[in-house]
Short mmCIF file of the C-alpha atoms (twelve columns), coordinates in Angstrom:
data_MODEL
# 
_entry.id   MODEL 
# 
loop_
_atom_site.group_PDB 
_atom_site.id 
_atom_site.type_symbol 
_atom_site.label_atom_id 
_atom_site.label_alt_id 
_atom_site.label_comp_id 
_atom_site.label_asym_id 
_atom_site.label_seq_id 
_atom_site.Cartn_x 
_atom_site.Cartn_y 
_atom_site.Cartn_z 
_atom_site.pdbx_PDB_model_num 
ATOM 1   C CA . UNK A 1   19.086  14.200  4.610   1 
ATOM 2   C CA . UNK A 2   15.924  12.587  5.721   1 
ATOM 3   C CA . UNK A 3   14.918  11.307  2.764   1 
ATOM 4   C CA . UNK A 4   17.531  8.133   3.795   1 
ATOM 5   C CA . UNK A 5   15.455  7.794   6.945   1 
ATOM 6   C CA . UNK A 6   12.098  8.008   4.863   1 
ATOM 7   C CA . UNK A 7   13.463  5.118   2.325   1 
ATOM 8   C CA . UNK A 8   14.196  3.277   5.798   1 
ATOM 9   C CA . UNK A 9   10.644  3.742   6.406   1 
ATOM 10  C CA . UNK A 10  9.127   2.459   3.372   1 
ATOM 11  C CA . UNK A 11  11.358  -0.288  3.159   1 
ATOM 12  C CA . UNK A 12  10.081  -1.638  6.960   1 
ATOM 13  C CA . UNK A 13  6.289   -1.170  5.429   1 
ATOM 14  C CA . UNK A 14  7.219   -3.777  2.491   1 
ATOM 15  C CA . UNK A 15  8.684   -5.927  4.844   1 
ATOM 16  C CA . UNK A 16  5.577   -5.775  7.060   1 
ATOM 17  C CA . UNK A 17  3.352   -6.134  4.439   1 
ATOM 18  C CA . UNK A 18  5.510   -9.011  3.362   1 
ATOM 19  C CA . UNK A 19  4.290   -10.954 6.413   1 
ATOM 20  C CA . UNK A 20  0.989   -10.204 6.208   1 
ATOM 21  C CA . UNK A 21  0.566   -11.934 3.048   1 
ATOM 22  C CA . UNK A 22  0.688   -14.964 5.472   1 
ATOM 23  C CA . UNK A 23  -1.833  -13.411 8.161   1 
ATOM 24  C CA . UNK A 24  -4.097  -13.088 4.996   1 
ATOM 25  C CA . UNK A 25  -3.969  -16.363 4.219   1 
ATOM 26  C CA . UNK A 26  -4.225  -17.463 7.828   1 
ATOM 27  C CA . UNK A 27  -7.248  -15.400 8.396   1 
ATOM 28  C CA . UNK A 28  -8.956  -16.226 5.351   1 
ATOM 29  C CA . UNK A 29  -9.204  -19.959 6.379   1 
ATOM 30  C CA . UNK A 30  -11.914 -18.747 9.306   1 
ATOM 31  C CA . UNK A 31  -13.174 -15.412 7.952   1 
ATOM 32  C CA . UNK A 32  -14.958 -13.548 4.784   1 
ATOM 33  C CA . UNK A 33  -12.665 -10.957 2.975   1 
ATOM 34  C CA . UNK A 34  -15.151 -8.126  3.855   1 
ATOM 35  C CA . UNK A 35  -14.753 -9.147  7.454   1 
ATOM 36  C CA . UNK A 36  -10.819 -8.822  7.680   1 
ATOM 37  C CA . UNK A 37  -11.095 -5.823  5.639   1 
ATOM 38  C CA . UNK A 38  -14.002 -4.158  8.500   1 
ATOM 39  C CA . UNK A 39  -11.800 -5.184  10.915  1 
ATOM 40  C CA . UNK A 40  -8.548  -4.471  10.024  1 
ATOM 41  C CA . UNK A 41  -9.510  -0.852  9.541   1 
ATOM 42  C CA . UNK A 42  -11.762 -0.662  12.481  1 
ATOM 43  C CA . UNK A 43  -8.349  -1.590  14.162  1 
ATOM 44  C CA . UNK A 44  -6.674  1.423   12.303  1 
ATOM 45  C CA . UNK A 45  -9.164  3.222   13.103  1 
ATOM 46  C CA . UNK A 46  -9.420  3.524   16.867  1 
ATOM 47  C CA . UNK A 47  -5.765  3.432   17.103  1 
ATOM 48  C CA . UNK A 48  -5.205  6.410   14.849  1 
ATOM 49  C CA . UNK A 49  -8.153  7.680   16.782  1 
ATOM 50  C CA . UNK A 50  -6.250  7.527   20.115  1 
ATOM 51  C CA . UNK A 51  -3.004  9.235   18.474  1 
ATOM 52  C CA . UNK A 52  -5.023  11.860  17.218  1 
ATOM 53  C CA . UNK A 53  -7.403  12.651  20.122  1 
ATOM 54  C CA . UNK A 54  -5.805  16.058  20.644  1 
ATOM 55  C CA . UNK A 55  -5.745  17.007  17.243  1 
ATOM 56  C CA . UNK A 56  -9.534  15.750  16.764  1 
ATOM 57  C CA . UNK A 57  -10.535 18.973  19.086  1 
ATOM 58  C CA . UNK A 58  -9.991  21.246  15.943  1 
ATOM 59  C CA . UNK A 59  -10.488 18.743  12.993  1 
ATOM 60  C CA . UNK A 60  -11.136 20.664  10.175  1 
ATOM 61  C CA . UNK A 61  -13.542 20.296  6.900   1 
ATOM 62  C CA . UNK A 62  -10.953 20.403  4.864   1 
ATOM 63  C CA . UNK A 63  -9.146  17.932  6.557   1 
ATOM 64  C CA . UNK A 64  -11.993 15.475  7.110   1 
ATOM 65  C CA . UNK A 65  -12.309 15.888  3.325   1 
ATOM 66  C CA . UNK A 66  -8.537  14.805  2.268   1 
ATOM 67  C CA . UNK A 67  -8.668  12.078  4.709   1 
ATOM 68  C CA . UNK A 68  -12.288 10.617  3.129   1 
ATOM 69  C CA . UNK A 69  -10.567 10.978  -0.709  1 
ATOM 70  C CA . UNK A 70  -7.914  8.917   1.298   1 
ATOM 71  C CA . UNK A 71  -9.765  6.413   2.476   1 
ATOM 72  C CA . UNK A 72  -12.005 6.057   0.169   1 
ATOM 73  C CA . UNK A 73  -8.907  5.099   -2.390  1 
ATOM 74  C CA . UNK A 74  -7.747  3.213   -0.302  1 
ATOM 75  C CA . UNK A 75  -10.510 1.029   0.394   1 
ATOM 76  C CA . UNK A 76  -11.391 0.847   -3.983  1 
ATOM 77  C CA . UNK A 77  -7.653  -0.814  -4.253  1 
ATOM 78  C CA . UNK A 78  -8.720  -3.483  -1.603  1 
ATOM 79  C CA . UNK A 79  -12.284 -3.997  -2.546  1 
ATOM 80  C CA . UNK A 80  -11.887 -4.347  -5.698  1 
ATOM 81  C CA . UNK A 81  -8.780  -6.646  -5.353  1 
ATOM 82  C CA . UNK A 82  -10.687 -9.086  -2.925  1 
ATOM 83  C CA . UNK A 83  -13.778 -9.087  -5.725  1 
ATOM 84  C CA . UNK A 84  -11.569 -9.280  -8.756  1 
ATOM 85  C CA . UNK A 85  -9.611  -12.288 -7.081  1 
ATOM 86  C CA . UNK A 86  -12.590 -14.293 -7.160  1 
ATOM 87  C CA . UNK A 87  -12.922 -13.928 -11.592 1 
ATOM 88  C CA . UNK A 88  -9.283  -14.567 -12.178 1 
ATOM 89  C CA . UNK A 89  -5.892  -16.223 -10.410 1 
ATOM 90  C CA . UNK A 90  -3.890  -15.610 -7.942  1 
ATOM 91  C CA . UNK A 91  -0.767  -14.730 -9.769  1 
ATOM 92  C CA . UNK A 92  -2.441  -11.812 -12.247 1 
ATOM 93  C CA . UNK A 93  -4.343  -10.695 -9.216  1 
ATOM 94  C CA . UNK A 94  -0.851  -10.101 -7.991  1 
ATOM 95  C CA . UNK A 95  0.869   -8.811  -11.035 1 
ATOM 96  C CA . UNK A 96  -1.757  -6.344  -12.149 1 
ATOM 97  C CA . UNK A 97  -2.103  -4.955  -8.578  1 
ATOM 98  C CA . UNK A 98  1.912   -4.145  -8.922  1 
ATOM 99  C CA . UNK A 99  0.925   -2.163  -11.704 1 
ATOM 100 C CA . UNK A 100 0.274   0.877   -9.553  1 
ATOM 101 C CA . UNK A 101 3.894   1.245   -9.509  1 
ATOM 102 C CA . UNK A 102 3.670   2.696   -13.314 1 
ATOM 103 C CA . UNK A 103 0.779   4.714   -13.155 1 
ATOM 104 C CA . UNK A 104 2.076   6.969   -10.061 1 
ATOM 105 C CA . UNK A 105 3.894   9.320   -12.193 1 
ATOM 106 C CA . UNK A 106 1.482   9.635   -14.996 1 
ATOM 107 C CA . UNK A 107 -1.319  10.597  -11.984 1 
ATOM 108 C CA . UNK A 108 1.025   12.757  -11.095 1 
ATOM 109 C CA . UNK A 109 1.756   14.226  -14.138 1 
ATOM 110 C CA . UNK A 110 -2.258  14.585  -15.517 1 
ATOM 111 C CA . UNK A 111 -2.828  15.976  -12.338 1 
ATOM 112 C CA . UNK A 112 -0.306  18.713  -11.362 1 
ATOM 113 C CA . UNK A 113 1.804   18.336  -14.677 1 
ATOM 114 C CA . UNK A 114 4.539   16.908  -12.595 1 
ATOM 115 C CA . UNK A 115 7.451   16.448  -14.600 1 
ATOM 116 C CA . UNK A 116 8.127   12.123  -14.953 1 
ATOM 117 C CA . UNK A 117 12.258  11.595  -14.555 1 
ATOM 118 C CA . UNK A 118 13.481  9.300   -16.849 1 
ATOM 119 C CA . UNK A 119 15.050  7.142   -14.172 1 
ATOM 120 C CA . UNK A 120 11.981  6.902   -12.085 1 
ATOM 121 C CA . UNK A 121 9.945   5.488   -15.155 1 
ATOM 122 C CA . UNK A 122 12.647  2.853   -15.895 1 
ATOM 123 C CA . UNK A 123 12.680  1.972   -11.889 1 
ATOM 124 C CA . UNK A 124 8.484   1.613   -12.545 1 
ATOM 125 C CA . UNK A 125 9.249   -0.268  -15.546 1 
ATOM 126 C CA . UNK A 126 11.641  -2.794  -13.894 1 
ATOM 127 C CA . UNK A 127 9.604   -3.157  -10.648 1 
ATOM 128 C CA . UNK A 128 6.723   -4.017  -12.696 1 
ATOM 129 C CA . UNK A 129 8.640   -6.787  -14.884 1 
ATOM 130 C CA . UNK A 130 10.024  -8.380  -11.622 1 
ATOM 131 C CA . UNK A 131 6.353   -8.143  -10.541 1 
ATOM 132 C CA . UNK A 132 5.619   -9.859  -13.674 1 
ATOM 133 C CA . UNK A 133 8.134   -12.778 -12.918 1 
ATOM 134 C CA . UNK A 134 7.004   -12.880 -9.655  1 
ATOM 135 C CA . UNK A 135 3.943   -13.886 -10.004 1 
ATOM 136 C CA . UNK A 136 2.879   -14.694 -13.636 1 
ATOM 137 C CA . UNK A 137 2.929   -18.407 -14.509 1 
ATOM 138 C CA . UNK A 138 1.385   -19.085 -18.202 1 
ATOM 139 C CA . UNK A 139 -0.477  -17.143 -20.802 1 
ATOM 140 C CA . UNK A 140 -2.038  -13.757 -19.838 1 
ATOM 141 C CA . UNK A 141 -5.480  -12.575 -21.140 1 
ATOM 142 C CA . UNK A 142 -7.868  -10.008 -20.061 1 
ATOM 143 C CA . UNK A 143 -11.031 -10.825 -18.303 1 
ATOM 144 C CA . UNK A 144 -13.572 -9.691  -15.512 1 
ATOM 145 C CA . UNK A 145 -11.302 -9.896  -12.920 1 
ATOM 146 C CA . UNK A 146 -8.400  -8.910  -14.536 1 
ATOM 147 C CA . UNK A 147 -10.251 -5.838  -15.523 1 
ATOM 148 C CA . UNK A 148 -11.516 -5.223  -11.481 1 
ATOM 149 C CA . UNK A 149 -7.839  -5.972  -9.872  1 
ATOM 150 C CA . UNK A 150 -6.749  -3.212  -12.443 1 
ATOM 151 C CA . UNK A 151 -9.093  -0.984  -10.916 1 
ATOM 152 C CA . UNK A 152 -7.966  -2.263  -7.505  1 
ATOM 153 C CA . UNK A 153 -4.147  -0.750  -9.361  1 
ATOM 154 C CA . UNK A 154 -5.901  2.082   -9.516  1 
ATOM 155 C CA . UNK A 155 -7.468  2.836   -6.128  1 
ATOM 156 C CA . UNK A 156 -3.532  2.078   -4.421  1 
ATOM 157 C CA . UNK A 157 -2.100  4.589   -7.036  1 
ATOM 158 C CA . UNK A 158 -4.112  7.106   -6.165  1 
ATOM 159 C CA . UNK A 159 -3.400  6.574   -2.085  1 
ATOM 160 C CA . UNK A 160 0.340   6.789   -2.707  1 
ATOM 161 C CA . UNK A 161 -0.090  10.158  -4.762  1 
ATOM 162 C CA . UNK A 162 -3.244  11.321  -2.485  1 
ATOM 163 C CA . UNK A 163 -0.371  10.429  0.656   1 
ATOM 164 C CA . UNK A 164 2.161   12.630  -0.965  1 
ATOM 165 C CA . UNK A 165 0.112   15.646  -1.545  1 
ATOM 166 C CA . UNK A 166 -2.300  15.677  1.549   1 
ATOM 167 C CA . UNK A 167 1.089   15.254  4.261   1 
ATOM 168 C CA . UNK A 168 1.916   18.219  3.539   1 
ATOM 169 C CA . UNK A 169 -0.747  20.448  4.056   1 
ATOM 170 C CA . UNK A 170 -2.712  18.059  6.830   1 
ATOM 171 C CA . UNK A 171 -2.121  17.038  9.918   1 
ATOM 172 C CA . UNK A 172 -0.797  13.495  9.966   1 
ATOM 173 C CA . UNK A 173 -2.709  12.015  12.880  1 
ATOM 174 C CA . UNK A 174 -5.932  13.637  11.369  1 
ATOM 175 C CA . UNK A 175 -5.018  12.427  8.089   1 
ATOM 176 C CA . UNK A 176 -4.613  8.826   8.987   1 
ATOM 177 C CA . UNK A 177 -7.301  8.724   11.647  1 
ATOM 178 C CA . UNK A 178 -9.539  9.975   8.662   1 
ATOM 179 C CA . UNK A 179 -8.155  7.478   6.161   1 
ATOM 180 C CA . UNK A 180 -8.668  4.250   8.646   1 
ATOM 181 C CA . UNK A 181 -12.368 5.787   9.895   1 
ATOM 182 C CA . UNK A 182 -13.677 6.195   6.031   1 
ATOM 183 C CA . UNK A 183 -11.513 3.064   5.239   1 
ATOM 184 C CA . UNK A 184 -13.758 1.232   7.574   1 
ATOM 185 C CA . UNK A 185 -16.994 2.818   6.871   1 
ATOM 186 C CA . UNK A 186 -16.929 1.735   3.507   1 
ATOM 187 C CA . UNK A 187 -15.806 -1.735  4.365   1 
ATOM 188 C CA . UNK A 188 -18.579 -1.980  6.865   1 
ATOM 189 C CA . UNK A 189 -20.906 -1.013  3.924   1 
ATOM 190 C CA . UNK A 190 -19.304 -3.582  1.695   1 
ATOM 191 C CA . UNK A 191 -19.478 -6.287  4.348   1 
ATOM 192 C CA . UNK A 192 -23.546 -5.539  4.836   1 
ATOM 193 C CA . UNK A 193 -24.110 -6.356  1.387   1 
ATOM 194 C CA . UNK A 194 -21.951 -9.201  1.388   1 
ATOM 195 C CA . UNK A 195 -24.346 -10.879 3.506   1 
ATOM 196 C CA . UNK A 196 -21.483 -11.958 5.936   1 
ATOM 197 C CA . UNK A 197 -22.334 -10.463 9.414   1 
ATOM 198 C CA . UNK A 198 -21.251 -13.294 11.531  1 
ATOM 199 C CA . UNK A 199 -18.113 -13.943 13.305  1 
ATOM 200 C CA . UNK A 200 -19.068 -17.145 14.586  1 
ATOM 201 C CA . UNK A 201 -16.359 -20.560 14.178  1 
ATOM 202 C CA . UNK A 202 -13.574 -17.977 13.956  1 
ATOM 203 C CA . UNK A 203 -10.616 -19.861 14.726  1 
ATOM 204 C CA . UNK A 204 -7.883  -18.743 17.411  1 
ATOM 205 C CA . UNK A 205 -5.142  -18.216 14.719  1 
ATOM 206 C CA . UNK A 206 -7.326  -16.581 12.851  1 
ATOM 207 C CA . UNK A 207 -8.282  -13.978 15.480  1 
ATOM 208 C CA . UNK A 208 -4.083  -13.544 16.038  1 
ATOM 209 C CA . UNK A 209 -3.606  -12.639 12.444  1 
ATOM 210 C CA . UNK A 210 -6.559  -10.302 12.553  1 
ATOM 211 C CA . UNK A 211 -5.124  -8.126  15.214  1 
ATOM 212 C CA . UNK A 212 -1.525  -8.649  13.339  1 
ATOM 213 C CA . UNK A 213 -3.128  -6.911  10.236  1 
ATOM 214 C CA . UNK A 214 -5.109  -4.808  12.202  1 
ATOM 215 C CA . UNK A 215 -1.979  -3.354  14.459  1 
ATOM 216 C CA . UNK A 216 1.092   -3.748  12.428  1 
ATOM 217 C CA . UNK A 217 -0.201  -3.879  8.838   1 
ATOM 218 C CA . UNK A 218 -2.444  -1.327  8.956   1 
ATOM 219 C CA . UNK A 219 -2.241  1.246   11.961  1 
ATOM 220 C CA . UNK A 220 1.753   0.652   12.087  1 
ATOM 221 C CA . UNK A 221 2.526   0.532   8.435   1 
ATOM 222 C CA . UNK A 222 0.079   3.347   7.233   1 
ATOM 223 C CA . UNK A 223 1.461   5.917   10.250  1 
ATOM 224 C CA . UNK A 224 4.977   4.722   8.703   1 
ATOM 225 C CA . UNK A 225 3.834   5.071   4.908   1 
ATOM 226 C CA . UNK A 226 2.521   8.597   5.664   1 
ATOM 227 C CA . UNK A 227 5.899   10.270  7.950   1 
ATOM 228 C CA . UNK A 228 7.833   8.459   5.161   1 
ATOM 229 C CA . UNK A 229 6.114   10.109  2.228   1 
ATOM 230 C CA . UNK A 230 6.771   13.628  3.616   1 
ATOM 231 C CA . UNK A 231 10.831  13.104  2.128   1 
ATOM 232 C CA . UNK A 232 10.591  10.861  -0.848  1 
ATOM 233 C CA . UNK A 233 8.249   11.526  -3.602  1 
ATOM 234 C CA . UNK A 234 5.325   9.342   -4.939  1 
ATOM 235 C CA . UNK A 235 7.151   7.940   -7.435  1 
ATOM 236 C CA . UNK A 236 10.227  6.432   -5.845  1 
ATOM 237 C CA . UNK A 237 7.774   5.250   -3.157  1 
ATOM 238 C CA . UNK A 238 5.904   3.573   -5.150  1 
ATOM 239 C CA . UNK A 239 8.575   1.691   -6.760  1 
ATOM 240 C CA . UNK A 240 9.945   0.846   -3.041  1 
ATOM 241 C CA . UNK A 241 6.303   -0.309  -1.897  1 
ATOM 242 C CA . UNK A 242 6.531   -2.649  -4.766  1 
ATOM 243 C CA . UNK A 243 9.178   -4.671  -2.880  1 
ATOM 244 C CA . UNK A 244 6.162   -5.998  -1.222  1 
ATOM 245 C CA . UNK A 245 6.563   -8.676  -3.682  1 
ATOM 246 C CA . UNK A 246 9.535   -9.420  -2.746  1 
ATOM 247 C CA . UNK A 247 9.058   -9.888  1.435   1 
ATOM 248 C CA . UNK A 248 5.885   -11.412 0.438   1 
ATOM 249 C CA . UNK A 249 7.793   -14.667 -1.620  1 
ATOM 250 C CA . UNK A 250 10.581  -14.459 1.385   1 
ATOM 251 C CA . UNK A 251 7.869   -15.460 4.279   1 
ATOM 252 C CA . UNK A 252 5.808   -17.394 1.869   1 
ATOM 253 C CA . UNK A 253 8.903   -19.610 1.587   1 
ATOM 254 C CA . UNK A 254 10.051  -19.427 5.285   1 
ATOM 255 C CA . UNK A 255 6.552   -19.442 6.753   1 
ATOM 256 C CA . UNK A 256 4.683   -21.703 4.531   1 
ATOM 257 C CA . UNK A 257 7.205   -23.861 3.205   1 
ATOM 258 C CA . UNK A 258 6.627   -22.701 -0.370  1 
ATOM 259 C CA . UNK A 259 9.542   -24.153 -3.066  1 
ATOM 260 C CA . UNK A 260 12.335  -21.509 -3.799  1 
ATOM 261 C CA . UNK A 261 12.437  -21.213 -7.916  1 
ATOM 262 C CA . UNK A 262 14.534  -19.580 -10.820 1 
ATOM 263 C CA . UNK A 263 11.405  -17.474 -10.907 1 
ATOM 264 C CA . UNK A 264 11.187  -16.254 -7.707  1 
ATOM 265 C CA . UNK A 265 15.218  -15.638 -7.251  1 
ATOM 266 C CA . UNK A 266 15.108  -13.563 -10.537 1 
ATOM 267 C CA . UNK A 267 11.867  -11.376 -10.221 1 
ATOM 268 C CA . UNK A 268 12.931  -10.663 -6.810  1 
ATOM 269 C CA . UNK A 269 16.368  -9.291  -7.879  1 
ATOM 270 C CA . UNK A 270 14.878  -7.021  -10.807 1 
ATOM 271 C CA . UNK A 271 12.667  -5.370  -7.902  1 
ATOM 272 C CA . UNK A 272 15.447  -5.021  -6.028  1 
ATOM 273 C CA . UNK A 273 17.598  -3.583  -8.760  1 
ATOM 274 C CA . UNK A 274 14.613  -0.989  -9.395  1 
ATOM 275 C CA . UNK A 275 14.704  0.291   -6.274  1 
ATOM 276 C CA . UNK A 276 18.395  0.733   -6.101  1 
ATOM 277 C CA . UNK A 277 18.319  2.991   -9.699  1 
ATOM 278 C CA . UNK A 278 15.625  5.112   -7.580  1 
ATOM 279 C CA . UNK A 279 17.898  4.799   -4.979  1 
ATOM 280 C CA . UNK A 280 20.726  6.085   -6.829  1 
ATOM 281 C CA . UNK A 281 18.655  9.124   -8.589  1 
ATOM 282 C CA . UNK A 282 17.947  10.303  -4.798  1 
ATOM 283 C CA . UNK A 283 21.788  10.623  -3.850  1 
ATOM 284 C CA . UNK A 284 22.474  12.187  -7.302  1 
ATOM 285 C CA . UNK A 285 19.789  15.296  -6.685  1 
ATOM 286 C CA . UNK A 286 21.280  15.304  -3.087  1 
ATOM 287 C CA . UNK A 287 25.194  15.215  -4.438  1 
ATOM 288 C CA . UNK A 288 24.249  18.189  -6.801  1 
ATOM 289 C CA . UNK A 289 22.322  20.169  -4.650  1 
ATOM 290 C CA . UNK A 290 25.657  20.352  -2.011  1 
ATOM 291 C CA . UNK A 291 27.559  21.254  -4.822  1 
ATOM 292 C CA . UNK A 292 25.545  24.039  -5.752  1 
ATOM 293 C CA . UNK A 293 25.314  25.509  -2.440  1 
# 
C-alpha cells in the first residue's frame, strides 16, 4: 500500500524540479554552471549533514562507499549535461537527457538480470517520445555534445538504479548525506578547473534561486527521491521522474511567459499517459497479489 504514497512522492520531485528549471535560468544570468552546481550540493550537503548527525557516529565503509558511487553518478549526469550544453542546443540537451528513462531497465537487467516488464518498457518508450516532442524542434544529428549529454543520460540512470538498490541496505540519512558531500566534492573539483572561483556581481535573484535549488531541489527533492524509491521500483520511477518535462514547460509558460504550442500540449500528454500505463501495472500486481492471499 505504500507504493501510492511513494508515486505521491516522486510526482512532488517532478514538480519541484519543474520549477527549478526557472531558478536555473535565473541563476545562470549572474553565475558559472560549476558554481550553482558547488553550491547547490554544498547546500545538500550540510543539510543532509544535520539530518544525519546521529547516524554519522557509526558511518560505515560500506556505506561511505554506496553513497560516493552515488554521488559520484550523480554529479557525471550534471557535469556532463552543463559541458555537453555548450556543443549542442537546448532542446537535444533536453531530449537526450530524458533518455535515462529507457536505459533504467536494461541497467537493471545487465546488472542483476532483472527481468524488464513489457509494460514498463512501453511506459519508457512513450515517456521518451513525449520527451522527444517536448523538446525537439528540427533535424537531429549526432555530435560532441550530443554524444556528452548522452553520457550525462547515463550518469542519472545509474542514480535512479544506484537509489533503488543502496535504500535498502543503507541508511537513508547516511546515504544522502554521502551522495550531496561526494556530489559536492567533485563539483568543487570541476569548478577549480573551470577557472571560475569568484562570486563577485552575483545578483540578489540570483542568490534566491541558489538557495531555492540548493534547499528544495536538491536537499528536499533527493531526501523525497530516496524514501520514495524504497516502494516503487527503478523503472516506474524513472518513467515518473521524466514528468520533469512536463512541470518544467508548465512554469516555463506561467513563469516566463513562454507561448503554449500543439507541441508542448501533445508531448506533455504522452508523458502523462506513460506514467499512467506504469501506473496501472502497479495496481494490477497489487489487485493480484490480494487475490492470491
Amino acid at each position: 500500500m505504500k507504493k501510492i504514497p511513494g508515486i505521491i512522492g516522486l510526482v512532488t520531485v517532478t514538480i519541484i524540479w519543474g520549477g527549478g528549471f526557472v531558478a536555473s535560468d535565473i541563476a545562470l544570468k549572474t553565475l558559472a554552471p560549476f558554481q550553482i552546481m558547488f553550491l547547490r550540493f554544498l547546500i545538500g550537503a550540510i543539510c543532509m549533514g544535520v539530518l544525519a548527525r546521529k547516524e554519522l557516529k557509526t558511518i560505515t565503509k560500506d556505506e561511505i562507499f554506496c553513497g560516493f558511487l552515488l554521488g559520484a553518478a550523480l554529479f557525471t549526469g550534471f557535469a556532463l549535461q552543463i559541458v555537453g550544453l555548450q556543443y549542442t542546443t537546448a532542446s537535444k540537451n533536453a531530449f537526450l537527457t530524458a533518455t535515462n528513462v529507457v536505459m533504467v531497465p536494461f541497467i537493471a537487467f545487465i546488472l542483476e538480470r532483472k527481468k524488464i516488464e513489457l509494460k514498463s518498457i512501453a511506459g519508457a518508450v512513450l515517456a521518451l517520445t513525449g520527451a522527444g516532442i517536448l523538446s525537439l524542434q528540427s533535424g537531429f544529428s549526432i555530435g560532441l555534445g550530443d554524444s556528452l549529454t548522452l553520457g550525462c543520460a547515463i550518469g542519472f540512470a545509474f542514480q535512479i538504479y544506484l537509489t533503488g538498490k543502496y535504500v535498502h541496505r543503507i541508511r537513508p540519512a547516511i546515504l544522502n548525506f554521502m551522495q550531496m558531500l561526494s556530489a559536492c566534492i567533485l563539483s568543487f573539483i570541476g569548478l577549480l578547473l573551470s577557472g571560475k572561483i569568484s562570486f563577485e556581481g552575483v545578483s540578489s535573484s540570483g542568490w534566491i534561486a541558489m538557495f531555492y535549488l540548493g534547499l528544495v531541489s536538491t536537499t528536499l527533492c533527493y531526501f523525497l527521491q530516496t524514501w520514495a524509491q524504497k516502494y516503487v521500483d527503478e523503472t516506474k520511477s524513472a518513467i515518473i521522474l521524466s514528468m520533469e518535462a512536463v512541470f518544467g514547460t508548465v512554469f516555463s509558460v506561467i513563469l516566463l511567459r513562454e507561448e503554449v504550442t500543439s507541441r508542448m500540449i501533445l508531448g506533455s500528454i504522452t508523458i502523462l499517459l506513460a506514467v499512467l500505463i506504469s501506473e496501472l501495472s502497479i495496481k494490477k500486481k497489487e489487485k493480484n497479489s490480494v487475490e492470491a492471499r
